[in-house]
A tleap script that builds the chain and sets N, CA, C and O, in Angstrom:
source leaprc.protein.ff14SB
mol = sequence {
  NMET VAL ILE PRO ASN THR PRO ILE ASP ILE
  ASN ASN ASP GLU ARG LEU ILE GLU LYS ALA
  SER LEU ALA LYS THR ARG THR TYR ILE ARG
  HIE ARG LEU PRO GLY LEU ILE GLY GLN ARG
  VAL VAL ASP SER LYS PHE ASN GLN VAL ILE
  LEU THR PRO ASP THR HIE PHE ILE VAL ASP
  TRP HIE PRO VAL HIE GLU ASN VAL LEU PHE
  ALA GLY GLY CYS SER GLY HIE LEU PHE LYS
  HIE GLY PRO VAL PHE GLY ASN PHE VAL ALA
  GLY VAL ALA THR ARG ASP TYR GLY THR ALA
  ASP ARG PHE LYS ILE ALA ASN ARG ARG LYS
  LEU SER PRO LYS GLU SER PRO SER GLY CARG
}
set mol.1.N position { -205.932 85.779 -1.501 }
set mol.1.CA position { -204.836 86.547 -0.967 }
set mol.1.C position { -205.423 87.735 -0.225 }
set mol.1.O position { -206.287 88.440 -0.746 }
set mol.2.N position { -204.950 87.950 0.988 }
set mol.2.CA position { -205.396 89.081 1.785 }
set mol.2.C position { -204.311 90.138 1.742 }
set mol.2.O position { -203.127 89.830 1.879 }
set mol.3.N position { -204.709 91.365 1.554 }
set mol.3.CA position { -203.752 92.462 1.534 }
set mol.3.C position { -203.205 92.633 2.937 }
set mol.3.O position { -203.977 92.635 3.895 }
set mol.4.N position { -201.870 92.778 3.091 }
set mol.4.CA position { -201.303 92.956 4.435 }
set mol.4.C position { -201.988 94.095 5.185 }
set mol.4.O position { -202.330 95.128 4.610 }
set mol.5.N position { -202.175 93.879 6.470 }
set mol.5.CA position { -202.800 94.836 7.392 }
set mol.5.C position { -204.305 94.966 7.205 }
set mol.5.O position { -204.914 95.871 7.776 }
set mol.6.N position { -204.920 94.084 6.419 }
set mol.6.CA position { -206.370 94.070 6.295 }
set mol.6.C position { -206.935 93.436 7.562 }
set mol.6.O position { -206.548 92.322 7.916 }
set mol.7.N position { -207.845 94.125 8.249 }
set mol.7.CA position { -208.420 93.530 9.463 }
set mol.7.C position { -209.152 92.233 9.123 }
set mol.7.O position { -209.835 92.144 8.103 }
set mol.8.N position { -209.003 91.243 9.978 }
set mol.8.CA position { -209.707 89.976 9.792 }
set mol.8.C position { -210.424 89.613 11.084 }
set mol.8.O position { -210.049 90.050 12.172 }
set mol.9.N position { -211.442 88.820 10.939 }
set mol.9.CA position { -212.177 88.289 12.079 }
set mol.9.C position { -211.977 86.783 12.041 }
set mol.9.O position { -212.656 86.079 11.294 }
set mol.10.N position { -211.051 86.296 12.842 }
set mol.10.CA position { -210.687 84.876 12.797 }
set mol.10.C position { -211.888 83.972 13.041 }
set mol.10.O position { -211.952 82.875 12.486 }
set mol.11.N position { -212.826 84.405 13.848 }
set mol.11.CA position { -213.973 83.567 14.178 }
set mol.11.C position { -215.060 83.565 13.113 }
set mol.11.O position { -215.860 82.632 13.056 }
set mol.12.N position { -215.104 84.593 12.267 }
set mol.12.CA position { -216.231 84.704 11.343 }
set mol.12.C position { -215.873 84.810 9.868 }
set mol.12.O position { -216.730 84.542 9.026 }
set mol.13.N position { -214.662 85.185 9.519 }
set mol.13.CA position { -214.298 85.277 8.108 }
set mol.13.C position { -214.335 83.900 7.466 }
set mol.13.O position { -214.007 82.899 8.102 }
set mol.14.N position { -214.738 83.858 6.197 }
set mol.14.CA position { -214.874 82.578 5.506 }
set mol.14.C position { -213.552 82.012 5.004 }
set mol.14.O position { -213.479 80.827 4.676 }
set mol.15.N position { -212.516 82.827 4.937 }
set mol.15.CA position { -211.199 82.392 4.492 }
set mol.15.C position { -211.227 81.826 3.070 }
set mol.15.O position { -210.598 80.808 2.785 }
set mol.16.N position { -211.956 82.491 2.196 }
set mol.16.CA position { -212.036 82.056 0.810 }
set mol.16.C position { -210.877 82.645 0.005 }
set mol.16.O position { -210.444 83.772 0.244 }
set mol.17.N position { -210.398 81.876 -0.931 }
set mol.17.CA position { -209.312 82.314 -1.796 }
set mol.17.C position { -209.862 83.272 -2.848 }
set mol.17.O position { -210.876 82.983 -3.483 }
set mol.18.N position { -209.202 84.398 -3.031 }
set mol.18.CA position { -209.632 85.357 -4.045 }
set mol.18.C position { -209.180 84.876 -5.425 }
set mol.18.O position { -208.179 84.170 -5.544 }
set mol.19.N position { -209.926 85.265 -6.472 }
set mol.19.CA position { -209.623 84.813 -7.833 }
set mol.19.C position { -208.225 85.215 -8.281 }
set mol.19.O position { -207.571 84.456 -8.996 }
set mol.20.N position { -207.753 86.389 -7.878 }
set mol.20.CA position { -206.405 86.829 -8.271 }
set mol.20.C position { -205.345 85.901 -7.692 }
set mol.20.O position { -204.344 85.612 -8.347 }
set mol.21.N position { -205.560 85.438 -6.478 }
set mol.21.CA position { -204.617 84.525 -5.845 }
set mol.21.C position { -204.646 83.158 -6.531 }
set mol.21.O position { -203.605 82.530 -6.725 }
set mol.22.N position { -205.837 82.709 -6.891 }
set mol.22.CA position { -205.968 81.436 -7.593 }
set mol.22.C position { -205.279 81.496 -8.956 }
set mol.22.O position { -204.637 80.530 -9.366 }
set mol.23.N position { -205.406 82.609 -9.651 }
set mol.23.CA position { -204.729 82.770 -10.949 }
set mol.23.C position { -203.216 82.711 -10.784 }
set mol.23.O position { -202.525 82.106 -11.603 }
set mol.24.N position { -202.703 83.328 -9.739 }
set mol.24.CA position { -201.267 83.294 -9.464 }
set mol.24.C position { -200.817 81.855 -9.168 }
set mol.24.O position { -199.748 81.424 -9.601 }
set mol.25.N position { -201.645 81.132 -8.431 }
set mol.25.CA position { -201.328 79.729 -8.121 }
set mol.25.C position { -201.324 78.881 -9.387 }
set mol.25.O position { -200.456 78.025 -9.561 }
set mol.26.N position { -202.287 79.116 -10.267 }
set mol.26.CA position { -202.331 78.349 -11.520 }
set mol.26.C position { -201.091 78.612 -12.380 }
set mol.26.O position { -200.596 77.703 -13.048 }
set mol.27.N position { -200.591 79.845 -12.367 }
set mol.27.CA position { -199.360 80.166 -13.100 }
set mol.27.C position { -198.194 79.353 -12.530 }
set mol.27.O position { -197.385 78.813 -13.284 }
set mol.28.N position { -198.111 79.269 -11.214 }
set mol.28.CA position { -197.067 78.481 -10.563 }
set mol.28.C position { -197.216 77.002 -10.939 }
set mol.28.O position { -196.227 76.332 -11.237 }
set mol.29.N position { -198.443 76.502 -10.924 }
set mol.29.CA position { -198.702 75.096 -11.254 }
set mol.29.C position { -198.261 74.796 -12.689 }
set mol.29.O position { -197.653 73.756 -12.943 }
set mol.30.N position { -198.563 75.699 -13.632 }
set mol.30.CA position { -198.139 75.473 -15.021 }
set mol.30.C position { -196.619 75.316 -15.114 }
set mol.30.O position { -196.112 74.518 -15.902 }
set mol.31.N position { -195.919 76.076 -14.313 }
set mol.31.CA position { -194.456 76.048 -14.352 }
set mol.31.C position { -193.870 74.855 -13.593 }
set mol.31.O position { -192.952 74.199 -14.085 }
set mol.32.N position { -194.389 74.576 -12.410 }
set mol.32.CA position { -193.781 73.569 -11.523 }
set mol.32.C position { -194.466 72.207 -11.489 }
set mol.32.O position { -193.818 71.192 -11.233 }
set mol.33.N position { -195.775 72.180 -11.745 }
set mol.33.CA position { -196.544 70.939 -11.603 }
set mol.33.C position { -197.425 70.723 -12.830 }
set mol.33.O position { -198.651 70.740 -12.714 }
set mol.34.N position { -196.831 70.523 -13.992 }
set mol.34.CA position { -197.617 70.452 -15.229 }
set mol.34.C position { -198.672 69.344 -15.238 }
set mol.34.O position { -199.656 69.442 -15.970 }
set mol.35.N position { -198.487 68.326 -14.461 }
set mol.35.CA position { -199.488 67.260 -14.397 }
set mol.35.C position { -200.810 67.714 -13.787 }
set mol.35.O position { -201.823 67.026 -13.918 }
set mol.36.N position { -200.806 68.863 -13.123 }
set mol.36.CA position { -202.032 69.380 -12.508 }
set mol.36.C position { -202.726 70.438 -13.352 }
set mol.36.O position { -203.773 70.951 -12.958 }
set mol.37.N position { -202.164 70.769 -14.497 }
set mol.37.CA position { -202.763 71.787 -15.360 }
set mol.37.C position { -204.183 71.364 -15.738 }
set mol.37.O position { -204.413 70.231 -16.162 }
set mol.38.N position { -205.125 72.285 -15.579 }
set mol.38.CA position { -206.514 72.031 -15.946 }
set mol.38.C position { -207.348 71.354 -14.880 }
set mol.38.O position { -208.560 71.218 -15.049 }
set mol.39.N position { -206.741 70.926 -13.789 }
set mol.39.CA position { -207.511 70.293 -12.719 }
set mol.39.C position { -208.328 71.348 -11.986 }
set mol.39.O position { -207.871 72.474 -11.788 }
set mol.40.N position { -209.522 70.978 -11.592 }
set mol.40.CA position { -210.369 71.942 -10.899 }
set mol.40.C position { -210.058 71.963 -9.403 }
set mol.40.O position { -209.601 70.975 -8.829 }
set mol.41.N position { -210.312 73.087 -8.807 }
set mol.41.CA position { -210.146 73.243 -7.359 }
set mol.41.C position { -211.425 72.737 -6.706 }
set mol.41.O position { -212.517 73.205 -7.028 }
set mol.42.N position { -211.292 71.792 -5.798 }
set mol.42.CA position { -212.483 71.247 -5.137 }
set mol.42.C position { -212.722 71.888 -3.773 }
set mol.42.O position { -213.837 71.834 -3.253 }
set mol.43.N position { -211.696 72.490 -3.193 }
set mol.43.CA position { -211.855 73.199 -1.924 }
set mol.43.C position { -210.640 74.096 -1.735 }
set mol.43.O position { -209.551 73.789 -2.220 }
set mol.44.N position { -210.826 75.165 -1.054 }
set mol.44.CA position { -209.694 76.043 -0.771 }
set mol.44.C position { -209.982 76.878 0.461 }
set mol.44.O position { -211.109 77.319 0.688 }
set mol.45.N position { -208.954 77.084 1.241 }
set mol.45.CA position { -208.994 77.964 2.401 }
set mol.45.C position { -207.616 78.592 2.492 }
set mol.45.O position { -206.654 78.070 1.928 }
set mol.46.N position { -207.517 79.692 3.187 }
set mol.46.CA position { -206.205 80.269 3.392 }
set mol.46.C position { -205.927 80.392 4.871 }
set mol.46.O position { -206.839 80.407 5.698 }
set mol.47.N position { -204.676 80.478 5.179 }
set mol.47.CA position { -204.228 80.607 6.548 }
set mol.47.C position { -203.809 82.051 6.792 }
set mol.47.O position { -203.043 82.617 6.012 }
set mol.48.N position { -204.306 82.646 7.867 }
set mol.48.CA position { -203.856 83.979 8.200 }
set mol.48.C position { -202.389 83.914 8.598 }
set mol.48.O position { -201.975 83.018 9.333 }
set mol.49.N position { -201.625 84.845 8.118 }
set mol.49.CA position { -200.201 84.886 8.408 }
set mol.49.C position { -199.926 86.149 9.208 }
set mol.49.O position { -200.367 87.242 8.853 }
set mol.50.N position { -199.195 85.972 10.286 }
set mol.50.CA position { -198.777 87.148 11.036 }
set mol.50.C position { -197.295 87.368 10.787 }
set mol.50.O position { -196.522 86.420 10.655 }
set mol.51.N position { -196.922 88.613 10.727 }
set mol.51.CA position { -195.525 88.968 10.511 }
set mol.51.C position { -195.139 90.111 11.428 }
set mol.51.O position { -195.970 90.953 11.768 }
set mol.52.N position { -193.890 90.142 11.822 }
set mol.52.CA position { -193.384 91.328 12.497 }
set mol.52.C position { -193.230 92.410 11.435 }
set mol.52.O position { -193.208 92.094 10.245 }
set mol.53.N position { -193.124 93.668 11.826 }
set mol.53.CA position { -193.032 94.739 10.817 }
set mol.53.C position { -191.879 94.553 9.826 }
set mol.53.O position { -191.987 94.952 8.666 }
set mol.54.N position { -190.784 93.953 10.278 }
set mol.54.CA position { -189.633 93.782 9.389 }
set mol.54.C position { -189.468 92.339 8.916 }
set mol.54.O position { -188.475 92.018 8.262 }
set mol.55.N position { -190.399 91.485 9.228 }
set mol.55.CA position { -190.464 90.066 8.857 }
set mol.55.C position { -189.427 89.186 9.553 }
set mol.55.O position { -189.359 87.994 9.256 }
set mol.56.N position { -188.629 89.718 10.455 }
set mol.56.CA position { -187.639 88.900 11.170 }
set mol.56.C position { -188.261 88.271 12.411 }
set mol.56.O position { -189.240 88.785 12.952 }
set mol.57.N position { -187.686 87.156 12.858 }
set mol.57.CA position { -188.108 86.514 14.091 }
set mol.57.C position { -187.840 87.444 15.274 }
set mol.57.O position { -187.124 88.437 15.146 }
set mol.58.N position { -188.415 87.114 16.410 }
set mol.58.CA position { -188.141 87.829 17.653 }
set mol.58.C position { -187.450 86.869 18.606 }
set mol.58.O position { -187.964 85.786 18.885 }
set mol.59.N position { -186.294 87.261 19.103 }
set mol.59.CA position { -185.594 86.547 20.164 }
set mol.59.C position { -184.907 87.638 20.986 }
set mol.59.O position { -183.837 88.127 20.624 }
set mol.60.N position { -185.539 88.006 22.091 }
set mol.60.CA position { -185.000 89.119 22.867 }
set mol.60.C position { -185.464 89.021 24.312 }
set mol.60.O position { -186.534 88.491 24.611 }
set mol.61.N position { -184.635 89.542 25.191 }
set mol.61.CA position { -184.948 89.567 26.615 }
set mol.61.C position { -185.896 90.713 26.924 }
set mol.61.O position { -185.836 91.772 26.298 }
set mol.62.N position { -186.753 90.495 27.876 }
set mol.62.CA position { -187.668 91.530 28.356 }
set mol.62.C position { -186.831 92.693 28.893 }
set mol.62.O position { -185.825 92.464 29.564 }
set mol.63.N position { -187.228 93.927 28.610 }
set mol.63.CA position { -186.406 95.065 29.035 }
set mol.63.C position { -186.353 95.280 30.550 }
set mol.63.O position { -185.439 95.945 31.037 }
set mol.64.N position { -187.309 94.736 31.304 }
set mol.64.CA position { -187.325 94.929 32.754 }
set mol.64.C position { -187.062 93.619 33.499 }
set mol.64.O position { -186.313 93.602 34.476 }
set mol.65.N position { -187.660 92.550 33.054 }
set mol.65.CA position { -187.557 91.263 33.753 }
set mol.65.C position { -186.501 90.391 33.068 }
set mol.65.O position { -186.760 89.814 32.012 }
set mol.66.N position { -185.335 90.298 33.658 }
set mol.66.CA position { -184.202 89.638 33.001 }
set mol.66.C position { -184.355 88.125 32.868 }
set mol.66.O position { -183.544 87.481 32.203 }
set mol.67.N position { -185.381 87.551 33.490 }
set mol.67.CA position { -185.608 86.113 33.354 }
set mol.67.C position { -186.700 85.778 32.337 }
set mol.67.O position { -187.150 84.634 32.267 }
set mol.68.N position { -187.131 86.770 31.545 }
set mol.68.CA position { -188.175 86.555 30.538 }
set mol.68.C position { -187.579 86.753 29.147 }
set mol.68.O position { -187.080 87.829 28.816 }
set mol.69.N position { -187.641 85.710 28.353 }
set mol.69.CA position { -187.146 85.763 26.980 }
set mol.69.C position { -188.334 85.659 26.027 }
set mol.69.O position { -189.118 84.713 26.101 }
set mol.70.N position { -188.460 86.629 25.140 }
set mol.70.CA position { -189.490 86.582 24.101 }
set mol.70.C position { -188.912 85.841 22.903 }
set mol.70.O position { -187.780 86.101 22.496 }
set mol.71.N position { -189.683 84.925 22.342 }
set mol.71.CA position { -189.266 84.216 21.128 }
set mol.71.C position { -190.498 83.974 20.280 }
set mol.71.O position { -191.493 83.432 20.763 }
set mol.72.N position { -190.437 84.369 19.029 }
set mol.72.CA position { -191.568 84.175 18.134 }
set mol.72.C position { -191.111 84.150 16.696 }
set mol.72.O position { -190.078 84.716 16.337 }
set mol.73.N position { -191.887 83.493 15.899 }
set mol.73.CA position { -191.460 83.327 14.531 }
set mol.73.C position { -192.444 83.719 13.471 }
set mol.73.O position { -192.118 83.685 12.284 }
set mol.74.N position { -193.632 84.089 13.858 }
set mol.74.CA position { -194.590 84.597 12.894 }
set mol.74.C position { -195.139 83.527 11.957 }
set mol.74.O position { -194.663 83.359 10.835 }
set mol.75.N position { -196.120 82.830 12.426 }
set mol.75.CA position { -196.902 81.882 11.629 }
set mol.75.C position { -196.082 80.798 10.942 }
set mol.75.O position { -195.176 80.211 11.534 }
set mol.76.N position { -196.418 80.549 9.693 }
set mol.76.CA position { -195.820 79.458 8.939 }
set mol.76.C position { -194.345 79.629 8.688 }
set mol.76.O position { -193.634 78.650 8.463 }
set mol.77.N position { -193.876 80.852 8.723 }
set mol.77.CA position { -192.447 81.074 8.479 }
set mol.77.C position { -191.618 80.344 9.531 }
set mol.77.O position { -190.598 79.741 9.199 }
set mol.78.N position { -192.035 80.389 10.783 }
set mol.78.CA position { -191.291 79.698 11.836 }
set mol.78.C position { -191.398 78.187 11.676 }
set mol.78.O position { -190.450 77.463 11.977 }
set mol.79.N position { -192.539 77.712 11.207 }
set mol.79.CA position { -192.723 76.270 11.045 }
set mol.79.C position { -191.585 75.667 10.225 }
set mol.79.O position { -191.092 74.584 10.540 }
set mol.80.N position { -191.178 76.364 9.185 }
set mol.80.CA position { -190.115 75.864 8.316 }
set mol.80.C position { -188.756 75.865 9.007 }
set mol.80.O position { -187.879 75.068 8.671 }
set mol.81.N position { -188.588 76.755 9.964 }
set mol.81.CA position { -187.302 76.900 10.640 }
set mol.81.C position { -187.339 76.366 12.074 }
set mol.81.O position { -186.376 76.538 12.821 }
set mol.82.N position { -188.421 75.732 12.457 }
set mol.82.CA position { -188.673 75.341 13.838 }
set mol.82.C position { -187.534 74.689 14.583 }
set mol.82.O position { -187.150 75.199 15.635 }
set mol.83.N position { -186.963 73.586 14.103 }
set mol.83.CA position { -185.908 72.921 14.868 }
set mol.83.C position { -184.663 73.800 15.076 }
set mol.83.O position { -184.110 73.845 16.175 }
set mol.84.N position { -184.239 74.477 14.046 }
set mol.84.CA position { -183.057 75.341 14.166 }
set mol.84.C position { -183.372 76.528 15.070 }
set mol.84.O position { -182.553 76.916 15.904 }
set mol.85.N position { -184.566 77.105 14.902 }
set mol.85.CA position { -184.976 78.234 15.736 }
set mol.85.C position { -185.030 77.804 17.198 }
set mol.85.O position { -184.577 78.538 18.077 }
set mol.86.N position { -185.572 76.639 17.461 }
set mol.86.CA position { -185.641 76.134 18.838 }
set mol.86.C position { -184.267 75.980 19.462 }
set mol.86.O position { -184.061 76.348 20.619 }
set mol.87.N position { -183.333 75.441 18.705 }
set mol.87.CA position { -181.963 75.316 19.214 }
set mol.87.C position { -181.344 76.679 19.474 }
set mol.87.O position { -180.657 76.876 20.476 }
set mol.88.N position { -181.590 77.616 18.569 }
set mol.88.CA position { -181.048 78.963 18.728 }
set mol.88.C position { -181.615 79.621 19.988 }
set mol.88.O position { -180.864 80.179 20.789 }
set mol.89.N position { -182.929 79.558 20.162 }
set mol.89.CA position { -183.576 80.168 21.322 }
set mol.89.C position { -183.070 79.513 22.612 }
set mol.89.O position { -182.839 80.200 23.607 }
set mol.90.N position { -182.900 78.196 22.597 }
set mol.90.CA position { -182.373 77.519 23.793 }
set mol.90.C position { -180.980 78.038 24.136 }
set mol.90.O position { -180.663 78.238 25.308 }
set mol.91.N position { -180.155 78.254 23.124 }
set mol.91.CA position { -178.815 78.785 23.364 }
set mol.91.C position { -178.838 80.197 23.915 }
set mol.91.O position { -178.028 80.547 24.773 }
set mol.92.N position { -179.762 81.008 23.427 }
set mol.92.CA position { -179.907 82.366 23.959 }
set mol.92.C position { -180.418 82.290 25.399 }
set mol.92.O position { -179.939 83.019 26.267 }
set mol.93.N position { -181.391 81.408 25.653 }
set mol.93.CA position { -181.984 81.282 26.989 }
set mol.93.C position { -180.956 80.839 28.026 }
set mol.93.O position { -180.996 81.293 29.170 }
set mol.94.N position { -180.045 79.966 27.641 }
set mol.94.CA position { -179.008 79.508 28.577 }
set mol.94.C position { -177.795 80.431 28.568 }
set mol.94.O position { -176.790 80.187 29.237 }
set mol.95.N position { -177.926 81.493 27.792 }
set mol.95.CA position { -176.894 82.529 27.671 }
set mol.95.C position { -175.570 81.977 27.137 }
set mol.95.O position { -174.491 82.480 27.452 }
set mol.96.N position { -175.688 80.932 26.322 }
set mol.96.CA position { -174.500 80.417 25.636 }
set mol.96.C position { -174.063 81.378 24.542 }
set mol.96.O position { -172.885 81.442 24.191 }
set mol.97.N position { -175.016 82.117 24.010 }
set mol.97.CA position { -174.709 83.136 23.021 }
set mol.97.C position { -175.826 84.174 22.980 }
set mol.97.O position { -176.912 83.960 23.520 }
set mol.98.N position { -175.545 85.282 22.342 }
set mol.98.CA position { -176.502 86.386 22.259 }
set mol.98.C position { -177.392 86.246 21.046 }
set mol.98.O position { -177.434 85.202 20.395 }
set mol.99.N position { -178.092 87.308 20.761 }
set mol.99.CA position { -179.001 87.322 19.627 }
set mol.99.C position { -178.671 88.501 18.713 }
set mol.99.O position { -178.191 89.536 19.173 }
set mol.100.N position { -178.925 88.341 17.453 }
set mol.100.CA position { -178.629 89.384 16.470 }
set mol.100.C position { -179.542 90.589 16.677 }
set mol.100.O position { -180.676 90.448 17.135 }
set mol.101.N position { -179.043 91.757 16.339 }
set mol.101.CA position { -179.843 92.976 16.476 }
set mol.101.C position { -181.160 92.884 15.727 }
set mol.101.O position { -182.168 93.420 16.187 }
set mol.102.N position { -181.172 92.217 14.583 }
set mol.102.CA position { -182.408 92.146 13.793 }
set mol.102.C position { -183.504 91.350 14.501 }
set mol.102.O position { -184.674 91.464 14.138 }
set mol.103.N position { -183.144 90.543 15.510 }
set mol.103.CA position { -184.138 89.774 16.252 }
set mol.103.C position { -184.617 90.492 17.514 }
set mol.103.O position { -185.541 90.020 18.176 }
set mol.104.N position { -184.012 91.611 17.849 }
set mol.104.CA position { -184.384 92.327 19.068 }
set mol.104.C position { -185.666 93.122 18.859 }
set mol.104.O position { -186.007 93.497 17.737 }
set mol.105.N position { -186.366 93.369 19.954 }
set mol.105.CA position { -187.661 94.039 19.889 }
set mol.105.C position { -187.511 95.521 19.555 }
set mol.105.O position { -188.300 96.063 18.781 }
set mol.106.N position { -186.520 96.169 20.123 }
set mol.106.CA position { -186.355 97.616 19.940 }
set mol.106.C position { -185.908 97.960 18.519 }
set mol.106.O position { -185.248 97.173 17.841 }
set mol.107.N position { -186.285 99.144 18.103 }
set mol.107.CA position { -185.839 99.730 16.839 }
set mol.107.C position { -186.276 98.982 15.590 }
set mol.107.O position { -185.590 99.024 14.569 }
set mol.108.N position { -187.391 98.310 15.660 }
set mol.108.CA position { -187.918 97.661 14.454 }
set mol.108.C position { -188.660 98.683 13.617 }
set mol.108.O position { -189.254 99.624 14.144 }
set mol.109.N position { -188.622 98.494 12.330 }
set mol.109.CA position { -189.380 99.377 11.445 }
set mol.109.C position { -189.955 98.544 10.316 }
set mol.109.O position { -189.426 97.490 9.961 }
set mol.110.N position { -191.035 99.034 9.770 }
set mol.110.CA position { -191.660 98.353 8.636 }
set mol.110.C position { -190.751 98.490 7.431 }
set mol.110.O position { -190.319 99.591 7.090 }
set mol.111.N position { -190.464 97.375 6.792 }
set mol.111.CA position { -189.635 97.390 5.599 }
set mol.111.C position { -190.499 97.559 4.365 }
set mol.111.O position { -191.654 97.133 4.344 }
set mol.112.N position { -189.953 98.168 3.356 }
set mol.112.CA position { -190.651 98.238 2.075 }
set mol.112.C position { -190.550 96.860 1.427 }
set mol.112.O position { -189.671 96.081 1.795 }
set mol.113.N position { -191.427 96.538 0.473 }
set mol.113.CA position { -191.327 95.231 -0.188 }
set mol.113.C position { -189.954 94.973 -0.809 }
set mol.113.O position { -189.517 93.824 -0.872 }
set mol.114.N position { -189.273 96.013 -1.265 }
set mol.114.CA position { -187.940 95.817 -1.849 }
set mol.114.C position { -186.903 95.460 -0.795 }
set mol.114.O position { -185.955 94.729 -1.083 }
set mol.115.N position { -187.073 95.967 0.426 }
set mol.115.CA position { -186.128 95.689 1.514 }
set mol.115.C position { -186.396 94.339 2.172 }
set mol.115.O position { -185.480 93.701 2.691 }
set mol.116.N position { -187.633 93.917 2.148 }
set mol.116.CA position { -188.062 92.743 2.906 }
set mol.116.C position { -187.594 91.450 2.232 }
set mol.116.O position { -187.739 91.290 1.020 }
set mol.117.N position { -187.028 90.525 3.028 }
set mol.117.CA position { -186.646 89.223 2.461 }
set mol.117.C position { -187.827 88.457 1.872 }
set mol.117.O position { -187.665 87.672 0.938 }
set mol.118.N position { -189.028 88.696 2.430 }
set mol.118.CA position { -190.220 87.985 1.948 }
set mol.118.C position { -190.925 88.742 0.826 }
set mol.118.O position { -191.847 88.211 0.206 }
set mol.119.N position { -190.503 89.968 0.561 }
set mol.119.CA position { -191.171 90.760 -0.459 }
set mol.119.C position { -192.478 91.374 -0.005 }
set mol.119.O position { -193.239 91.903 -0.814 }
set mol.120.N position { -192.741 91.302 1.317 }
set mol.120.CA position { -194.006 91.841 1.844 }
set mol.120.C position { -193.759 93.178 2.492 }
set mol.120.O position { -194.693 93.801 2.999 }
savepdb mol mol.pdb
quit
Protein backbone atom coordinates (compact mmCIF):
# COMPACT_ATOMS: atom_id res chain seq x y z
CA UNK A 1 0.00 0.00 0.00
CA UNK A 2 1.35 3.40 -0.96
CA UNK A 3 0.45 6.40 1.13
CA UNK A 4 -1.54 8.91 -0.97
CA UNK A 5 0.61 11.67 -2.48
CA UNK A 6 3.81 9.64 -2.09
CA UNK A 7 6.00 10.41 -5.11
CA UNK A 8 6.53 7.39 -7.35
CA UNK A 9 8.80 6.66 -10.26
CA UNK A 10 6.70 4.61 -12.66
CA UNK A 11 9.76 3.52 -14.63
CA UNK A 12 11.91 2.41 -11.71
CA UNK A 13 9.83 1.60 -8.62
CA UNK A 14 9.56 -2.11 -7.90
CA UNK A 15 5.85 -1.95 -7.04
CA UNK A 16 6.23 -4.38 -4.15
CA UNK A 17 3.37 -4.92 -1.73
CA UNK A 18 4.10 -3.72 1.79
CA UNK A 19 3.60 -6.17 4.69
CA UNK A 20 0.86 -4.02 6.25
CA UNK A 21 -1.13 -4.19 3.02
CA UNK A 22 -0.64 -7.95 2.77
CA UNK A 23 -1.90 -8.36 6.36
CA UNK A 24 -5.00 -6.34 5.50
CA UNK A 25 -5.56 -8.55 2.44
CA UNK A 26 -5.22 -11.71 4.52
CA UNK A 27 -7.88 -10.38 6.93
CA UNK A 28 -10.21 -9.87 3.96
CA UNK A 29 -9.41 -13.38 2.66
CA UNK A 30 -10.25 -14.94 6.05
CA UNK A 31 -13.64 -13.27 5.91
CA UNK A 32 -14.54 -13.62 2.21
CA UNK A 33 -12.42 -16.45 0.77
CA UNK A 34 -11.84 -19.02 3.52
CA UNK A 35 -10.62 -21.61 1.04
CA UNK A 36 -7.51 -19.47 0.52
CA UNK A 37 -6.57 -19.20 4.19
CA UNK A 38 -2.93 -20.18 4.70
CA UNK A 39 -2.01 -20.11 1.01
CA UNK A 40 1.30 -18.46 0.28
CA UNK A 41 1.71 -15.47 -1.98
CA UNK A 42 3.78 -16.45 -5.00
CA UNK A 43 3.90 -13.01 -6.63
CA UNK A 44 2.52 -9.58 -5.99
CA UNK A 45 2.56 -6.16 -7.60
CA UNK A 46 0.44 -3.11 -7.10
CA UNK A 47 -1.10 -0.70 -9.51
CA UNK A 48 -0.59 3.01 -9.06
CA UNK A 49 -3.93 4.71 -8.63
CA UNK A 50 -4.57 8.28 -9.58
CA UNK A 51 -7.40 10.24 -8.05
CA UNK A 52 -8.78 13.71 -8.37
CA UNK A 53 -8.57 15.68 -5.11
CA UNK A 54 -12.22 14.92 -4.32
CA UNK A 55 -12.25 11.42 -5.90
CA UNK A 56 -15.02 12.36 -8.39
CA UNK A 57 -14.77 11.86 -12.15
CA UNK A 58 -14.11 14.82 -14.43
CA UNK A 59 -16.61 15.70 -17.16
CA UNK A 60 -16.37 19.37 -18.02
CA UNK A 61 -15.96 21.74 -20.93
CA UNK A 62 -12.72 23.64 -21.42
CA UNK A 63 -13.14 27.17 -20.04
CA UNK A 64 -11.90 28.83 -23.27
CA UNK A 65 -12.35 26.32 -26.10
CA UNK A 66 -16.03 25.37 -26.24
CA UNK A 67 -15.38 22.36 -28.48
CA UNK A 68 -13.07 20.63 -25.96
CA UNK A 69 -14.59 18.33 -23.36
CA UNK A 70 -12.42 16.92 -20.57
CA UNK A 71 -13.44 13.47 -19.34
CA UNK A 72 -11.50 11.31 -16.92
CA UNK A 73 -12.15 8.72 -14.35
CA UNK A 74 -9.00 8.16 -12.38
CA UNK A 75 -7.45 4.74 -12.86
CA UNK A 76 -9.28 1.59 -11.87
CA UNK A 77 -12.27 3.44 -10.51
CA UNK A 78 -13.35 4.37 -14.04
CA UNK A 79 -12.76 0.83 -15.27
CA UNK A 80 -15.65 -0.35 -13.11
CA UNK A 81 -17.94 2.38 -14.42
CA UNK A 82 -16.61 2.50 -17.99
CA UNK A 83 -19.71 1.71 -20.08
CA UNK A 84 -22.04 3.97 -18.09
CA UNK A 85 -19.41 6.72 -17.91
CA UNK A 86 -18.90 6.50 -21.67
CA UNK A 87 -22.61 6.89 -22.31
CA UNK A 88 -22.78 9.81 -19.91
CA UNK A 89 -19.81 11.59 -21.51
CA UNK A 90 -21.29 11.03 -24.99
CA UNK A 91 -24.52 12.65 -23.83
CA UNK A 92 -22.65 15.63 -22.43
CA UNK A 93 -20.55 15.88 -25.63
CA UNK A 94 -23.67 15.97 -27.83
CA UNK A 95 -25.17 18.44 -25.37
CA UNK A 96 -28.15 16.19 -24.72
CA UNK A 97 -27.63 16.96 -21.06
CA UNK A 98 -25.27 18.79 -18.72
CA UNK A 99 -22.91 17.57 -16.08
CA UNK A 100 -23.15 17.66 -12.30
CA UNK A 101 -21.21 20.31 -10.40
CA UNK A 102 -19.15 17.61 -8.67
CA UNK A 103 -17.73 16.59 -12.08
CA UNK A 104 -16.67 20.11 -13.08
CA UNK A 105 -13.04 21.18 -12.94
CA UNK A 106 -13.55 24.42 -11.01
CA UNK A 107 -13.91 24.61 -7.25
CA UNK A 108 -12.56 21.18 -6.43
CA UNK A 109 -11.08 20.63 -3.01
CA UNK A 110 -9.36 17.78 -1.28
CA UNK A 111 -11.83 15.85 0.82
CA UNK A 112 -11.02 14.43 4.21
CA UNK A 113 -11.22 10.62 4.47
CA UNK A 114 -14.55 10.99 6.29
CA UNK A 115 -16.01 13.10 3.45
CA UNK A 116 -14.61 10.99 0.62
CA UNK A 117 -16.78 8.22 -0.86
CA UNK A 118 -13.62 6.11 -1.21
CA UNK A 119 -12.34 6.87 2.28
CA UNK A 120 -9.13 8.32 0.84
